[in-house]
Coordinates of C-alpha atoms in Angstrom, one line a residue:
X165 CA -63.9 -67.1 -63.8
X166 CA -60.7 -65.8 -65.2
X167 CA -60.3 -62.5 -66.2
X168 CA -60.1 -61.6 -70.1
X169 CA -56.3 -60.0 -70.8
X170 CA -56.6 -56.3 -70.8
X171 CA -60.0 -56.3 -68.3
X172 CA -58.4 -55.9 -65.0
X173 CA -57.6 -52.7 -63.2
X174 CA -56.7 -51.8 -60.0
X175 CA -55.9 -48.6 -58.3
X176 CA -53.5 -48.5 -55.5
X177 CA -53.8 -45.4 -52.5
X178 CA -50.8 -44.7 -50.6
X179 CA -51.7 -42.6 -47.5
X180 CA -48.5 -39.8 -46.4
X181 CA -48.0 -40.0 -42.6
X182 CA -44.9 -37.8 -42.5
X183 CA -46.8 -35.0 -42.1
X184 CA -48.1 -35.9 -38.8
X185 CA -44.6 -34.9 -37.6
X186 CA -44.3 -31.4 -36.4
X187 CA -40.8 -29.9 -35.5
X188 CA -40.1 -26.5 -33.8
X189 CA -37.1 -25.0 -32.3
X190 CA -37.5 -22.8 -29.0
X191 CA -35.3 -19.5 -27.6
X192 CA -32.4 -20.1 -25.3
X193 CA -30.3 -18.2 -23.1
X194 CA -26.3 -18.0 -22.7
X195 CA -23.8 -17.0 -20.2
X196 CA -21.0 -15.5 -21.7
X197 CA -18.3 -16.7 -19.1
X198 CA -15.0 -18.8 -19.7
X199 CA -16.0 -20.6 -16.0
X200 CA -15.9 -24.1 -17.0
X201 CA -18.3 -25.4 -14.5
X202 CA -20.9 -23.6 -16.5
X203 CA -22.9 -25.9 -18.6
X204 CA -23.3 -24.4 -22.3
X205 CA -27.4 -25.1 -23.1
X206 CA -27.9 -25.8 -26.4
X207 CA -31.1 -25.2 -28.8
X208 CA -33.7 -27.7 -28.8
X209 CA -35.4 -28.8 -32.1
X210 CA -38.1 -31.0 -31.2
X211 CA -40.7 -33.4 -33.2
X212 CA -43.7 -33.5 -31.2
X213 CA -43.7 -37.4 -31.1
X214 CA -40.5 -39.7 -31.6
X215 CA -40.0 -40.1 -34.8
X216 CA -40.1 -43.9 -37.0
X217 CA -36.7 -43.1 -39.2
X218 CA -34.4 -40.8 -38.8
X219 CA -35.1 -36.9 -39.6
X220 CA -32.6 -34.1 -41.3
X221 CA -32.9 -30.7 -39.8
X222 CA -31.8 -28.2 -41.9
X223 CA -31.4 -24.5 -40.3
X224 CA -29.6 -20.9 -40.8
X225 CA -28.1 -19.0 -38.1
X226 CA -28.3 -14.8 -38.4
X227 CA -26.4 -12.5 -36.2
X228 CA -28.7 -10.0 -34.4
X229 CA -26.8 -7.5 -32.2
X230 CA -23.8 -10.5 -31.1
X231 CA -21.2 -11.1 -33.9
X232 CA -20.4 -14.0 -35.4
X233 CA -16.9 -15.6 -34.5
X234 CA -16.2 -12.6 -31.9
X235 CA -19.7 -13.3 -29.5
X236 CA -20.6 -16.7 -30.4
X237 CA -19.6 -19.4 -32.9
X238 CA -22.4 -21.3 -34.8
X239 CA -22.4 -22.0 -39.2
X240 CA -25.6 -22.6 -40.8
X241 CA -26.0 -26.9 -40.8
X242 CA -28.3 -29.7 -40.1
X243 CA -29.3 -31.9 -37.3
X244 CA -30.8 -34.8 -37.2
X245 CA -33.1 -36.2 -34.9
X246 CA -32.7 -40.1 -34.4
X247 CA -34.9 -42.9 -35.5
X248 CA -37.2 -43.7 -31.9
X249 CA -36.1 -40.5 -30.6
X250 CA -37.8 -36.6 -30.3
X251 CA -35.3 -34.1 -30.3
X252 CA -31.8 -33.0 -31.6
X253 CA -29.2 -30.2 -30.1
X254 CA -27.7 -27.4 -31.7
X255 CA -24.8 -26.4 -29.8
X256 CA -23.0 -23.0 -30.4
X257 CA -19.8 -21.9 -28.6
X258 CA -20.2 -18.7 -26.5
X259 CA -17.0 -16.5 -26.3
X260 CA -16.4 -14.3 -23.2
X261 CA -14.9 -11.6 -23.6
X262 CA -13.9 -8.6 -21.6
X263 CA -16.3 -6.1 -23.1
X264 CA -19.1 -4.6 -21.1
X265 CA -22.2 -5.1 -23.4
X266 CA -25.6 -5.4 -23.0
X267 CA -27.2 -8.4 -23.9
X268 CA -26.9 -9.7 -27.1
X269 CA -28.9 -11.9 -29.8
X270 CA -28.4 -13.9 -32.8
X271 CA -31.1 -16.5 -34.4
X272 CA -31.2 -20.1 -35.6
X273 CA -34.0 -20.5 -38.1
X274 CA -35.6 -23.8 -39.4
X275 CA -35.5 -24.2 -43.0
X276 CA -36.8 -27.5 -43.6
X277 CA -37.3 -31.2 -42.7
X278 CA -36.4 -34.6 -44.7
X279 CA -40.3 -35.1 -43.5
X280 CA -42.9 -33.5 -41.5
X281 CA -43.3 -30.0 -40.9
X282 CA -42.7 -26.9 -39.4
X283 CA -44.4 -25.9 -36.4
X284 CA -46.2 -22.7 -37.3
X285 CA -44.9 -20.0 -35.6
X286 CA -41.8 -21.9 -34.3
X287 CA -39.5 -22.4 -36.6
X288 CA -37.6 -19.9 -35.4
X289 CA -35.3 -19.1 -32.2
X290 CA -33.3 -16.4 -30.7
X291 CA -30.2 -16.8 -28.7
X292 CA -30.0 -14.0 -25.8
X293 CA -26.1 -13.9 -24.6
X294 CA -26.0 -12.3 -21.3
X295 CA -22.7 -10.3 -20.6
X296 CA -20.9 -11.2 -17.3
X297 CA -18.3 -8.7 -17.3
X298 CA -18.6 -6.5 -14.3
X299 CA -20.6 -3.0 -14.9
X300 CA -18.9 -0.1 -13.6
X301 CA -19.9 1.0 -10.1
X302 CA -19.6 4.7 -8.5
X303 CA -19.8 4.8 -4.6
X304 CA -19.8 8.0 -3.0
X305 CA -18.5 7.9 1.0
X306 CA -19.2 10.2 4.1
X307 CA -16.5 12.7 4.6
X308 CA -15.5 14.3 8.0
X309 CA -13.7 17.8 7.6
X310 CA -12.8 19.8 10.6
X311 CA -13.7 23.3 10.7
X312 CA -12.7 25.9 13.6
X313 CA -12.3 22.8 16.3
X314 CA -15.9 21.5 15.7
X315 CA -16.8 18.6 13.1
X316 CA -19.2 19.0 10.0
X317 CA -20.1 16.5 7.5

């Protein structure tokens, strides 16, 4: 039973299981303080299982109301998450300063993956940089004045 030259086809199907890997990034909060017993968090991207080879994160960062290199430190990069692991840190550098601000925001934004996907509606987080410079405070104290040998406040 051999097969006539020419006669013989086969057809090949390679299934894509990179897509099965979803990656998101979520919204952090900073203290802006020069204390160094204060841990600096970081931003989390995570797959939503650990991933079988290692996986680029590429993202943006956007000032919002903070400014770049005076409130915070961060450039536009990549990340990657490990082969057998689920998640990768972004880590900006928060500058104190003596300022009395209100909070302040920037953004780091998921623009692609070497494989997988973005996580609908999370591919995108803000940082919120709380201020810990004092706010001004106004007291106002009881005063005694003496009028015609009696006392009146």
């Amino acid at each position: 039973d051999d097969i006539a030259e020419g006669s013989g086809t086969a057809t090949g199907f390679i299934d894509d299981d990179d897509s099965q890997y979803q990656v998101s990034i979520s919204d952090q909060w900073f203290a802006e303080t020069s204390d160094p017993n204060v841990p600096t968090p970081s931003f989390t991207v995570n797959a939503d299982s650990s991933v079988p080879s290692d996986l680029t994160v590429n993202y943006s960062v956007t000032a919002g109301s903070a400014t770049a290199g005076t409130d915070y430190t961060l450039t536009s990069g990549s990340v990657v998450i490990p082969a057998g692991e689920s998640a990768a840190e972004i880590v900006p550098t928060i500058h104190d300063d003596t300022d009395n601000e209100p909070q302040e925001t920037f953004t780091v934004q998921i623009d692609s993956v070497s494989y997988g996907q973005i996580m609908s509606g999370t591919g995108a987080a803000t940082g919120y940089i709380d201020d810990d410079d004092s706010q001004f405070q106004v007291s106002i104290n009881d005063q005694w004045f003496s009028v015609g040998g009696g006392s009146t406040t």
